[in-house]
Structures are given as structure tokens and as C-alpha cells.
Amino acid sequence: MLIIGLNAYHGDASAAAIVDGRLVAAAEEERFTRVKHEAGFPAHALRYVLEAVGASPREIDLIAVARDPWARIARKAMYALRMPARAAGRLGVQGRFATIGAEVARALGTTEAKFEVRRVEHHMAHLASSFLVSPFEEAALFSIDGLGDFASAMWGVGRGGQIEPWGAVAFPHSLGIYYTALTQYLGFPRYGDEYKVMGLASYGEPEMLEEFRRIVVAPGCGAMGFALNRDYFLHHRATADMTWASGEPAIGRLYSDHLVERLGAARDAAEPIDSRHHAIAASMQRRLEEVVLDNLRELQRATGMRKLCLAGGVAYNCVTNGKILDATGFEQVYIQSAAGDAGLAIGAAMQAWHHSGPRPRDFVMQHAYWGAQYSDCEVASVLERSEGEIARQRCVVRRIDNQPQLLCQVVRAIAQGKVVGWFQGRMEWGPRALGNRSILADPRRAEMREILNTKIKRREAFRPFAPSILETKAREYFTQSHPSPFMLMAYSVRPEKVAVIPATTHIDGSGRLQTVSESQNPLYYQLISEFDRHTGVPVLLNTSFNENEPVVQKPEEALKCFLRTRMDLLAMGSYVITRDT
Ligand SMILES: [Fe+2]
């Protein structure tokens, strides 16, 4: 049975293909259109996943869409009466969902497809995207995001192939909107900028925590959920626009004048960042942690379960995630690599599969490599086509078929302080580069942070870089060793190791690590092992292969990025391109 899952007309549009309950391919639309967080219909991703399966449109049994127009219909109706202009905009998007079957057929260029369309509520799809691909037979489940199907959080229990929702938080209360509003206030207006503020928060102390406890209110008395103090926000009024139809999502101003009165002037994007901004970011982050961890403690107590599956955009907050095991009764956490809205494609498809009959739980998403891959032949033809530019930049291309030799050359370059583009195998699913579309550097060299931030990535100087570490060595370098294969946990670096890997240790002494095992990514594991043999340090600095754009997908995009940013070496398949300096 072939099920295609879609996240459409929402941020991070995506498609996933599931054959007999097993994930075969998944990708975000942004990688094809080269527009960050692309929100339209995922036509390219859809065509890619079908091609990866090797199926024709006629063979699709089911299209599962992560949106249910009937969910919370009474609340939606009340909202429509209060704010008719915005409701009309939302109706336009709803209308697109009504004809999504035709849109799928159009994207696939067929009139012969005979699939059923199944709708899965947004947060059910989030919960399913984590639990139904997790290694857990039963677990407590929690989804937290900005907003989807008029809710911003849902919790419940998963057993076998079934998900039982226990509760939800409805619009306008939302931890995702809270974080986005403060991200805008701090001068980062673009969709998806929240992670920058998470990095900034480590520079300050939560001096304004009491004020932030007035902004997000917890229900108390051991109850779950949370509420926003509406005085501080605009999204529940008629003025905040959200655009999901196509292109990069845009969200209008979410914070109110009252918030400005309480916290002081908002920062302009061009303004320098000072200690007041650090303190606001730190207080905002700390309040998020308090609310999320309180909810998780209560969820653990109510369910009695020791395993947790998290999903939703807020589940990208690796600083909060890194505290879960210490702060709650949970002993294991699973968060899928595309925890945010892209992951809805998997969630909708898996939920549809388990609801199409009694199904065994025989698939676990152990790795994130579900995207496109390219042969050496395809790489060679790209290099050939760019021969002139490669020569102009005095670069040399060599093919190295002996893999140990290739690893050795790359490791030597990294250890000498070179910046390496590493393009291998299938592209990652989710926003993090996990060793297949990565820029790699030496974590032992403190100066690599500045070199990468200002010369290669051209991004804010305060942003940290992540370490990839051999899973078996994680405990030697970090205070916790619970696996973090998708780079979604920040743990404290052991004090004696801070000076060993300064380039990947954040200002607060933490690292957003990726643990790498041989079974998940054999080639990347061997590369880090070779670096360990060469230097005695089982860690590489790993940042995504891009420069202010979506992560590269194709060899030509990787080559262009390499030539444009003046990286030192590019390893694409068996080909190594070096600068003749
Ligand atoms: Fe969501």
C-alpha cells in the first residue's frame, strides 16, 4: 500500500512516501524551490518521493493531508464572526484543501490517478510523526507549536498503532507564537528565526523572569496547559497577517504596544545587540523551559510512562530538550529529525496507515537520510559543465576511488584548519545537516567560529556551531549520553573538555550535539573515527551546507556554494575539489 503524506499551504511544505508502513522517501519543498520554509503546494517534493519509490501516480492508494477543516469548528466559527477579514483569508486556504486531490493530479501530470484523500488533524499528525516512527511500543506524547488547526499543543498516549489524545491548548494561546513574537521584538523578523534567539539567550541572565511569568501563565494545581496574557500580543486581534499560500511564509507583527511599554523599545534588525536584549532573550527562553518542563512533569505523572515522544516546532528548542531527562520523570525521549511542520507529511501518512487496518509497528526511523542522492556519474557531469569556473578559481579536481584514502585526505585538511564541504549519500530530512550535506571544520580551533560565521556562512557572530561526536564517546565529552542522532539536544560539555572543543562549545558551556553511530551513517562515522585516530578528538564541527539559503540538495548547488564562499575543499562522492593556494 503506497501512502503519500503532504504538508501543504503551511510553513515547511513537504511530502513523504510510505510503502506498507515503511518510510521510503521524504523531502521539504524548500530544497527544490530554493525558498526557505516554502509554504505552497509541495509539487517538487511530491514528484521526488514518487520517483524514489519507483511508482506511477496510478499506484498511489492514499493521499494523507495534515489538515482537518472540521477540527475545532465551533471555535473557528466564533473567530470568523469576530474577525471576518482574516477568516476570509483562511477560507481561501481551506478552499485549496478542498481541491487538493486535483492539485496532486496536476503536479503529477496525470488524469488517471485514483487515490483516496484522507485528512489528519494537525496535532494528531505531529504526535503520529514522532510516536509512529519511534522505537517505543507505548509512550506519552506531546506536541507544541505555533498554531495548526486552531490548536498550539496536544498531549496524549500512544500504544501500538493507536494514539489517544488527552488534551489540547487552543488558539490564541500558543508557546510558538509567544516565542515568535519575542523573536520579532528582538529584531529577527523572518519566519524560522527563533533558533537564533535561542542561541542569543545563552549570553544573558533571566533577569526579567517575573515579567515573563505574567506573559505566559501556567494553570497551576498540577493541571496541564498554559495561557498567554493577551495584553502582550496582537495575533488574536485583526491586525496580524499570516501568509501561507506560497513562497516564504510571512507573519505580521505579533507583539503589542503593551509589551513594548513593559520591556522597552523593540530592537530594529540593524541595531546592535546589547545586554538588555540578552536578558530579554534569556528570560523568554527560561519561561519557555519552565512551562514546557512543568507540563512534561505533569504528563509523566498522569501517564506513569517513562518514554516520551515530542513534536511540533517548539520541539526544535534543543536547550529545553536537553533538560527533559534531568527535570522530569521521563527516561527516554524520541524526537524525529523533522520535528516541525515538515514532519506532518510523515505523521499524516503513518496515521493513515495505522487507521487503514490492524497494522504491526515494524518501522523505526533510526536516521534522517530520506532525501535525494546523486551518483559519481552525475557529480562528474556537473564538474565537467563547470570546468571553466573551476579553472578560473584555480581549483583542482581529483577522483579518489579508494575510500580510506579519501577519508584521510579530508581529515588532514580539517585538522590543518581548512573548511570542508561534505556532500555524500542521501540528503537529510529536517532542517539539520547530519553529515551528508554538511560543512565540516576542526572543533579544536576556537577561530573556526569566526571564520565560518563571517567568511563562509555570513551570519550573526553570536551563533554557535554544533559538534558531531561518535556515539560511544559522547559520555567522555558531555554530562549526558542519551543519544541525540538528530542534533535536537543541547548538553553541557564536561568542564575538562571545553578547552578541547572550543569551536563547538557555546558561551554557556553547552553543545547541540549530534551523536553518530556506524549503523546510522557508516561513512560519516568512519570520517569522525579517522579524525579521532589522527587527532585524538572524536568530534567534528558540523554546520549545514548552505549560505543564507536552504541546505544544498544537488551537486551543482554544492559546487556553486563552494566556489562562492571560497571554502577550501569540497568532497562530493568520490570527487575532491581543492583550491590550488
Ligand atoms: Fe505545527
XYZ file of N, CA and C in Angstrom, residues 169-399:
693
model
N -4.328 22.648 23.763
C -4.426 24.088 24.024
C -4.856 24.751 22.725
N -5.938 25.517 22.776
C -6.487 26.101 21.548
C -6.051 27.553 21.372
N -6.155 28.053 20.138
C -5.932 29.454 19.783
C -6.723 30.349 20.751
N -6.194 31.460 21.200
C -4.971 32.144 20.772
C -3.741 31.815 21.629
N -3.880 30.853 22.547
C -2.764 30.553 23.449
C -1.755 29.671 22.725
N -0.499 30.069 22.739
C 0.480 29.339 21.938
C 1.898 29.667 22.382
N 2.657 28.648 22.731
C 4.063 28.876 23.083
C 4.888 29.222 21.839
N 4.485 28.684 20.709
C 5.192 29.002 19.466
C 5.009 30.466 19.099
N 3.778 30.956 19.230
C 3.523 32.367 18.913
C 4.235 33.269 19.925
N 4.236 32.853 21.180
C 4.988 33.590 22.223
C 6.447 33.754 21.789
N 7.063 32.649 21.373
C 8.492 32.683 21.016
C 8.710 33.523 19.745
N 7.808 33.364 18.778
C 7.948 34.122 17.527
C 7.762 35.617 17.790
N 6.794 35.971 18.639
C 6.543 37.383 18.942
C 7.792 38.024 19.556
N 8.411 37.333 20.510
C 9.616 37.889 21.152
C 10.801 37.879 20.193
N 10.822 36.918 19.275
C 11.874 36.876 18.252
C 11.758 38.110 17.351
N 10.514 38.438 16.967
C 10.289 39.662 16.175
C 10.715 40.891 16.968
N 10.293 40.940 18.223
C 10.590 42.102 19.091
C 12.108 42.322 19.195
N 12.856 41.202 19.202
C 14.318 41.302 19.339
C 15.019 41.587 18.002
N 14.238 41.835 16.952
C 14.837 42.285 15.688
C 15.150 41.177 14.702
N 14.465 40.027 14.819
C 14.652 38.920 13.878
C 13.283 38.614 13.266
N 12.948 39.280 12.154
C 11.567 39.238 11.673
C 11.215 38.062 10.773
N 12.215 37.302 10.313
C 11.893 36.294 9.294
C 11.361 35.012 9.900
N 10.520 34.349 9.138
C 9.947 33.075 9.560
C 11.092 32.091 9.852
N 11.045 31.453 10.999
C 12.066 30.460 11.328
C 13.285 31.031 12.032
N 13.232 32.303 12.445
C 14.391 32.929 13.103
C 14.499 32.569 14.592
N 13.555 31.804 15.125
C 13.505 31.552 16.573
C 14.790 30.930 17.106
N 15.409 30.061 16.315
C 16.616 29.384 16.801
C 17.776 30.354 17.033
N 17.742 31.495 16.323
C 18.788 32.497 16.549
C 18.654 33.075 17.964
N 17.395 33.324 18.358
C 17.157 33.894 19.687
C 17.477 32.870 20.773
N 17.245 31.603 20.481
C 17.629 30.560 21.434
C 19.146 30.612 21.672
N 19.911 30.818 20.601
C 21.364 30.942 20.744
C 21.749 32.197 21.513
N 21.020 33.285 21.257
C 21.288 34.567 21.914
C 21.012 34.484 23.421
N 20.006 33.696 23.783
C 19.572 33.620 25.186
C 20.707 33.190 26.114
N 21.640 32.412 25.595
C 22.738 31.917 26.435
C 23.686 33.021 26.870
N 23.596 34.191 26.238
C 24.504 35.288 26.572
C 24.025 36.106 27.777
N 22.763 35.907 28.190
C 22.231 36.744 29.269
C 21.738 35.943 30.451
N 21.264 36.666 31.452
C 20.653 36.058 32.642
C 19.157 36.369 32.597
N 18.334 35.479 33.129
C 16.876 35.711 33.062
C 16.402 36.718 34.097
N 16.899 37.946 33.959
C 16.618 38.991 34.956
C 15.147 39.416 34.972
N 14.462 39.195 33.871
C 13.065 39.657 33.769
C 12.080 38.496 33.842
N 12.486 37.441 34.491
C 11.643 36.241 34.525
C 10.261 36.520 35.107
N 10.190 37.368 36.146
C 8.881 37.651 36.759
C 7.929 38.264 35.737
N 8.451 39.174 34.909
C 7.612 39.772 33.871
C 7.139 38.694 32.886
N 8.046 37.789 32.540
C 7.676 36.747 31.577
C 6.697 35.741 32.178
N 6.697 35.636 33.517
C 5.675 34.783 34.151
C 4.292 35.421 34.057
N 4.267 36.731 33.840
C 2.973 37.388 33.598
C 2.565 37.234 32.126
N 3.546 37.051 31.253
C 3.241 36.932 29.815
C 2.685 35.541 29.486
N 3.345 34.503 30.036
C 2.810 33.139 29.869
C 2.403 32.639 31.243
N 1.143 32.295 31.360
C 0.594 31.925 32.658
C 0.335 30.421 32.681
N 0.786 29.773 33.751
C 0.538 28.335 33.896
C -0.743 28.135 34.703
N -1.470 27.055 34.448
C -2.748 26.876 35.136
C -2.599 26.551 36.621
N -1.472 25.989 37.026
C -1.260 25.646 38.437
C -2.053 24.412 38.854
N -1.927 24.047 40.132
C -2.661 22.907 40.714
C -2.427 21.617 39.930
N -1.262 21.445 39.367
C -0.950 20.194 38.679
C -1.690 20.001 37.364
N -2.346 21.046 36.863
C -3.056 20.899 35.587
C -2.091 21.124 34.430
N -2.422 20.563 33.273
C -1.582 20.793 32.094
C -2.100 21.986 31.295
N -1.269 22.442 30.354
C -1.651 23.562 29.509
C -0.950 24.843 29.922
N -1.350 25.951 29.318
C -0.761 27.271 29.580
C -1.665 28.291 28.919
N -1.479 29.553 29.277
C -2.276 30.614 28.644
C -1.390 31.816 28.401
N -1.631 32.513 27.307
C -0.936 33.776 27.036
C -1.753 34.919 27.629
N -1.052 35.870 28.199
C -1.704 37.109 28.599
C -1.909 37.933 27.323
N -3.160 38.076 26.908
C -3.450 38.666 25.595
C -3.019 40.122 25.484
N -2.827 40.792 26.625
C -2.425 42.202 26.571
C -1.099 42.379 25.815
N -0.275 41.331 25.813
C 1.071 41.455 25.250
C 1.131 41.098 23.758
N -0.005 40.673 23.189
C 0.031 40.126 21.824
C -1.038 40.757 20.921
N -0.832 40.573 19.623
C -1.779 41.111 18.637
C -2.471 40.024 17.820
N -1.967 38.798 17.860
C -2.434 37.797 16.892
C -3.902 37.432 17.061
N -4.463 37.731 18.220
C -5.885 37.426 18.441
C -6.759 38.599 18.021
N -6.110 39.690 17.583
C -6.870 40.815 17.048
C -6.811 40.756 15.524
N -7.330 41.760 14.858
C -7.457 41.667 13.401
C -6.197 42.047 12.646
N -5.136 42.419 13.346
C -4.035 43.068 12.636
C -2.871 42.157 12.218
N -2.748 40.982 12.800
C -1.579 40.153 12.481
C -1.870 39.249 11.287
N -1.179 39.498 10.174
C -1.402 38.695 8.977
C -0.445 37.520 8.938
N -0.930 36.407 8.428
C -0.062 35.257 8.223
C -0.263 34.781 6.786
N 0.822 34.572 6.070
C 0.734 34.192 4.665
C 1.313 32.806 4.467
N 0.481 31.891 3.979
C 0.924 30.513 3.799
C 0.744 30.031 2.367
N 0.191 30.890 1.504
C -0.243 30.388 0.193
C 0.928 29.851 -0.628
N 2.017 30.606 -0.749
C 3.186 30.124 -1.489
C 4.382 30.982 -1.106
N 5.564 30.527 -1.452
C 6.772 31.276 -1.142
C 7.132 31.189 0.329
N 7.997 32.122 0.763
C 8.433 32.125 2.162
C 7.282 32.612 3.038
N 6.949 31.894 4.102
C 5.854 32.352 4.953
C 6.183 33.711 5.553
N 5.148 34.514 5.729
C 5.340 35.822 6.357
C 4.320 35.965 7.477
N 4.791 36.441 8.599
C 3.893 36.635 9.734
C 3.989 38.092 10.155
N 2.850 38.760 10.243
C 2.819 40.160 10.668
C 3.220 40.291 12.129
N 3.313 41.540 12.573
C 3.755 41.797 13.957
C 2.821 41.116 14.959
N 3.407 40.418 15.905
C 2.615 39.636 16.869
C 2.584 40.269 18.251
N 3.543 41.147 18.580
C 3.595 41.715 19.937
C 2.886 43.061 19.968
N 2.344 43.391 21.129
C 1.517 44.600 21.253
C 2.347 45.781 21.768
N 1.734 46.961 21.748
C 2.385 48.139 22.326
C 2.568 47.959 23.835
N 1.676 47.201 24.445
C 1.798 46.959 25.889
C 3.109 46.228 26.205
N 3.462 45.267 25.363
C 4.731 44.551 25.564
C 5.906 45.528 25.457
N 5.825 46.450 24.515
C 6.890 47.457 24.347
C 6.943 48.358 25.585
N 5.773 48.743 26.087
C 5.750 49.572 27.312
C 6.418 48.854 28.474
N 6.201 47.556 28.561
C 6.739 46.786 29.696
C 8.230 46.461 29.536
N 8.661 46.157 28.304
C 10.045 45.694 28.111
C 10.971 46.756 27.524
N 10.408 47.871 27.051
C 11.229 48.896 26.402
C 11.137 48.763 24.896
N 11.832 49.660 24.189
C 11.726 49.707 22.725
C 12.148 48.390 22.093
N 11.432 48.040 21.030
C 11.810 46.844 20.272
C 13.111 47.120 19.532
N 13.887 46.077 19.307
C 15.160 46.245 18.599
C 14.912 46.232 17.094
N 15.535 47.159 16.395
C 15.498 47.146 14.937
C 16.547 46.132 14.454
N 16.267 45.485 13.312
C 17.166 44.429 12.822
C 18.607 44.934 12.633
N 18.768 46.220 12.312
C 20.111 46.743 12.046
C 20.822 47.236 13.310
N 20.083 47.296 14.393
C 20.623 47.840 15.659
C 21.582 46.838 16.325
N 22.608 47.309 17.020
C 23.484 46.366 17.732
C 22.719 45.642 18.848
N 23.191 44.471 19.179
C 22.559 43.698 20.258
C 23.290 44.031 21.554
N 22.538 44.401 22.609
C 23.200 44.747 23.868
C 22.722 43.845 25.006
N 23.170 44.169 26.212
C 22.893 43.283 27.353
C 21.397 43.223 27.687
N 20.654 44.304 27.394
C 19.204 44.263 27.634
C 18.554 43.193 26.731
N 18.987 43.154 25.476
C 18.449 42.139 24.564
C 18.823 40.736 25.036
N 20.055 40.598 25.536
C 20.479 39.288 26.067
C 19.567 38.863 27.212
N 19.278 39.813 28.108
C 18.461 39.486 29.287
C 17.023 39.133 28.887
N 16.505 39.847 27.897
C 15.131 39.547 27.440
C 15.092 38.154 26.800
N 16.072 37.877 25.942
C 16.107 36.546 25.303
C 16.239 35.448 26.366
N 17.099 35.686 27.355
C 17.322 34.670 28.406
C 16.055 34.461 29.231
N 15.352 35.557 29.549
C 14.133 35.447 30.357
C 13.042 34.728 29.575
N 12.937 35.061 28.296
C 11.926 34.436 27.449
C 12.178 32.939 27.324
N 13.448 32.577 27.086
C 13.805 31.161 26.969
C 13.548 30.427 28.286
N 13.932 31.055 29.404
C 13.752 30.393 30.701
C 12.271 30.140 30.989
N 11.414 31.124 30.646
C 9.976 30.934 30.883
C 9.430 29.796 30.010
N 9.921 29.720 28.771
C 9.509 28.601 27.909
C 9.868 27.278 28.577
N 11.103 27.193 29.070
C 11.555 25.949 29.714
C 10.680 25.613 30.909
N 10.396 26.624 31.732
C 9.559 26.376 32.913
C 8.217 25.759 32.527
N 7.575 26.367 31.531
C 6.224 25.928 31.156
C 6.269 24.537 30.513
N 7.210 24.333 29.602
C 7.292 23.028 28.926
C 7.642 21.936 29.930
N 8.627 22.190 30.773
C 9.057 21.139 31.708
C 7.975 20.864 32.763
N 7.260 21.909 33.212
C 6.124 21.692 34.141
C 5.083 20.793 33.482
N 4.779 21.086 32.228
C 3.793 20.260 31.516
C 4.271 18.818 31.369
N 5.551 18.661 31.067
C 6.069 17.302 30.875
C 6.109 16.530 32.196
N 6.436 17.227 33.280
C 6.412 16.558 34.603
C 5.001 16.060 34.894
N 4.033 16.893 34.600
C 2.644 16.520 34.865
C 2.205 15.385 33.934
N 2.630 15.461 32.683
C 2.284 14.402 31.718
C 2.867 13.065 32.172
N 4.097 13.107 32.662
C 4.738 11.875 33.135
C 3.979 11.319 34.340
N 3.605 12.214 35.259
C 2.896 11.778 36.466
C 1.531 11.184 36.092
N 0.835 11.859 35.174
C -0.525 11.419 34.815
C -0.516 10.109 34.030
N 0.478 9.929 33.195
C 0.502 8.715 32.359
C 1.279 7.578 33.008
N 2.186 7.923 33.907
C 3.050 6.915 34.524
C 4.083 6.361 33.558
N 4.189 6.955 32.397
C 5.111 6.406 31.385
C 6.514 6.992 31.539
N 7.488 6.244 31.073
C 8.890 6.679 31.174
C 9.448 7.112 29.822
N 8.667 6.873 28.769
C 9.141 7.231 27.424
C 8.285 8.352 26.878
N 8.953 9.272 26.180
C 8.265 10.469 25.687
C 8.568 10.666 24.206
N 7.524 11.000 23.438
C 7.715 11.429 22.047
C 7.283 12.881 21.942
N 8.160 13.706 21.413
C 7.885 15.143 21.266
C 7.796 15.500 19.779
N 6.967 16.497 19.474
C 6.895 17.004 18.091
C 6.389 18.438 18.106
N 6.378 19.058 16.923
C 5.957 20.461 16.798
C 7.177 21.364 16.765
N 6.995 22.570 16.254
C 8.122 23.488 16.089
C 8.878 23.771 17.371
N 8.177 23.813 18.506
C 8.861 24.098 19.781
C 9.797 22.939 20.168
N 9.558 21.763 19.604
C 10.447 20.621 19.879
C 11.820 20.796 19.227
N 12.005 21.856 18.440
C 13.351 22.185 17.948
C 14.167 22.920 18.996
N 13.528 23.276 20.117
C 14.264 24.028 21.140
C 15.168 23.051 21.901
N 16.378 22.875 21.379
C 17.258 21.827 21.912
C 17.735 22.155 23.326
N 17.696 23.440 23.710
C 18.100 23.797 25.076
C 17.084 23.220 26.072
N 15.791 23.399 25.771
C 14.745 22.808 26.610
C 14.838 21.281 26.550
N 14.964 20.730 25.355
C 15.004 19.265 25.208
C 16.112 18.645 26.052
N 17.267 19.329 26.091
C 18.413 18.794 26.822
C 18.186 18.706 28.323
N 17.133 19.382 28.821
C 16.860 19.386 30.261
C 15.782 18.382 30.658
N 15.132 17.769 29.680
C 13.967 16.918 29.977
C 14.335 15.750 30.895
N 15.404 15.053 30.591
C 15.722 13.854 31.371
C 16.082 14.193 32.812
N 16.726 15.323 33.038
C 17.077 15.731 34.405
C 15.875 16.300 35.155
N 14.975 16.959 34.441
C 13.922 17.742 35.110
C 12.585 17.022 35.222
N 12.432 15.905 34.531
C 11.147 15.197 34.586
C 11.405 13.724 34.905
N 10.327 12.957 35.038
C 10.486 11.520 35.300
C 10.686 10.706 34.032
N 10.762 11.355 32.886
C 10.979 10.596 31.645
C 12.434 10.109 31.572
N 12.590 8.903 31.029
C 13.936 8.318 30.936
C 14.443 8.205 29.501
N 13.505 8.263 28.554
C 13.908 8.233 27.146
C 13.038 9.211 26.366
N 13.664 9.902 25.417
C 12.932 10.867 24.598
C 13.207 10.561 23.130
N 12.150 10.568 22.320
C 12.334 10.446 20.877
C 11.769 11.689 20.205
N 12.587 12.334 19.379
C 12.138 13.469 18.571
C 12.660 13.211 17.167
N 11.776 13.168 16.234
C 12.131 12.882 14.847
C 12.854 14.085 14.211
N 13.706 13.844 13.199
C 14.569 14.914 12.684
C 13.780 16.102 12.109
N 12.602 15.854 11.535
C 11.760 16.964 11.052
C 10.628 17.149 12.061
N 10.990 17.612 13.239
C 10.007 17.707 14.337
C 8.929 18.744 14.049
N 9.234 19.744 13.226
C 8.287 20.824 12.941
C 7.270 20.427 11.881
N 6.788 21.420 11.142
C 5.666 21.155 10.248
C 6.013 20.282 9.044
N 7.262 20.268 8.606
C 7.622 19.349 7.517
C 7.279 17.916 7.921
N 7.516 17.594 9.190
C 7.275 16.243 9.700
C 5.826 15.812 9.622
N 4.914 16.774 9.446
C 3.489 16.441 9.334
C 3.231 15.468 8.190
N 4.046 15.548 7.139
C 3.848 14.657 5.992
C 3.997 13.198 6.425
N 5.014 12.938 7.244
C 5.208 11.577 7.756
C 4.080 11.211 8.710
N 3.737 12.179 9.579
C 2.713 11.910 10.590
C 1.372 11.575 9.966
N 0.962 12.376 8.970
C -0.332 12.127 8.326
C -0.329 10.758 7.649
N 0.776 10.439 6.963
C 0.849 9.167 6.246
C 0.860 7.975 7.219
N 1.632 8.079 8.294
C 1.708 6.962 9.252
C 0.379 6.773 9.979
N -0.263 7.889 10.306
C -1.565 7.812 10.973
C -2.586 7.145 10.046
N -2.556 7.517 8.764
C -3.480 6.919 7.790
C -3.219 5.426 7.652
N -1.950 5.036 7.642
C -1.589 3.614 7.530
C -2.125 2.818 8.714
N -1.924 3.327 9.908
C -2.355 2.579 11.097
C -3.867 2.618 11.271
N -4.534 3.516 10.566
C -6.001 3.546 10.641
C -6.645 2.803 9.480
N -5.817 2.235 8.612
C -6.398 1.520 7.472
C -6.540 0.027 7.762
N -6.353 -0.368 9.016
C -6.488 -1.770 9.414
C -5.540 -2.046 10.550
N -5.625 -3.199 11.202
C -4.667 -3.513 12.264
C -3.277 -3.715 11.664
N -2.353 -2.890 12.075
C -1.012 -2.923 11.481
C 0.041 -3.127 12.562
N 1.054 -3.919 12.268
C 2.144 -4.061 13.248
C 3.012 -2.811 13.260
N 3.665 -2.560 14.368
C 4.626 -1.448 14.442
C 5.998 -2.004 14.079
N 6.334 -2.033 12.820
C 7.606 -2.660 12.447
C 8.544 -1.705 11.725
N 8.301 -0.395 11.882
C 9.241 0.564 11.292
C 9.697 1.556 12.354
N 11.009 1.773 12.438
C 11.571 2.786 13.336
C 12.436 3.710 12.491
N 12.222 5.017 12.658
C 13.056 5.974 11.921
C 14.349 6.186 12.702
N 15.381 5.460 12.282
C 16.664 5.475 13.002
C 17.590 6.574 12.493
N 17.335 7.021 11.272
C 18.220 8.027 10.683
C 17.407 9.029 9.884
N 18.079 10.046 9.376
C 17.370 11.155 8.718
C 17.627 11.211 7.217
N 18.165 10.148 6.629
C 18.629 10.236 5.242
C 17.565 9.692 4.281
N 16.564 10.537 4.020
C 15.416 10.132 3.195
C 15.290 10.988 1.941
N 16.295 11.820 1.661
C 16.217 12.728 0.522
C 16.957 12.190 -0.700
N 17.156 13.089 -1.675
C 17.745 12.711 -2.965
C 19.223 12.374 -2.835
N 19.690 11.471 -3.722
C 21.122 11.176 -3.784
C 21.572 11.204 -5.238
N 22.872 11.345 -5.426
C 23.408 11.531 -6.778
C 24.628 10.634 -6.956
N 24.720 10.024 -8.133
C 25.825 9.101 -8.414
C 27.094 9.876 -8.746
N 28.231 9.177 -8.728
C 29.500 9.787 -9.138
C 29.420 10.290 -10.576
N 28.657 9.555 -11.383
C 28.487 9.935 -12.781
C 27.811 11.311 -12.887
N 26.772 11.503 -12.070
C 26.071 12.796 -12.088
C 26.978 13.910 -11.562
N 27.758 13.605 -10.527
C 28.698 14.599 -9.983
C 29.717 14.968 -11.069
N 30.228 13.943 -11.766
C 31.243 14.179 -12.804
C 30.704 15.109 -13.886
N 29.445 14.893 -14.278
C 28.928 15.740 -15.364
C 28.731 17.180 -14.885
N 28.381 17.372 -13.626
C 28.276 18.733 -13.077
C 29.657 19.393 -13.078
N 30.670 18.652 -12.674
C 32.032 19.208 -12.628
C 32.512 19.559 -14.036
N 32.161 18.690 -14.966
C 32.554 18.942 -16.355
C 31.944 20.235 -16.885
N 30.667 20.397 -16.583
C 29.949 21.588 -17.065
C 30.529 22.873 -16.463
N 31.145 22.755 -15.287
C 31.666 23.955 -14.614
C 33.176 24.061 -14.715
N 33.748 23.315 -15.648
C 35.206 23.260 -15.802
C 35.857 24.644 -15.847
N 35.225 25.544 -16.624
C 35.789 26.894 -16.817
C 35.907 27.641 -15.499
N 34.803 27.683 -14.723
C 34.796 28.424 -13.454
C 35.752 27.772 -12.443
N 35.790 26.437 -12.453
C 36.691 25.712 -11.544
C 38.144 26.098 -11.843
N 38.469 26.167 -13.124
C 39.838 26.525 -13.519
C 40.137 27.983 -13.170
N 39.144 28.862 -13.429
C 39.336 30.293 -13.126
C 39.657 30.502 -11.650
N 39.020 29.726 -10.807
C 39.266 29.884 -9.364
C 40.467 29.046 -8.901
N 41.213 28.522 -9.842
C 42.431 27.738 -9.577
C 42.146 26.582 -8.623
N 41.067 25.863 -8.960
C 40.731 24.668 -8.186
C 41.149 23.430 -8.974
N 41.430 22.369 -8.237
C 41.865 21.122 -8.851
C 40.876 20.022 -8.480
N 40.459 19.242 -9.494
C 39.509 18.147 -9.253
C 40.261 16.824 -9.339
N 40.021 15.974 -8.326
C 40.616 14.637 -8.366
C 39.553 13.616 -8.011
N 39.603 12.450 -8.636
C 38.704 11.376 -8.245
C 39.496 10.401 -7.381
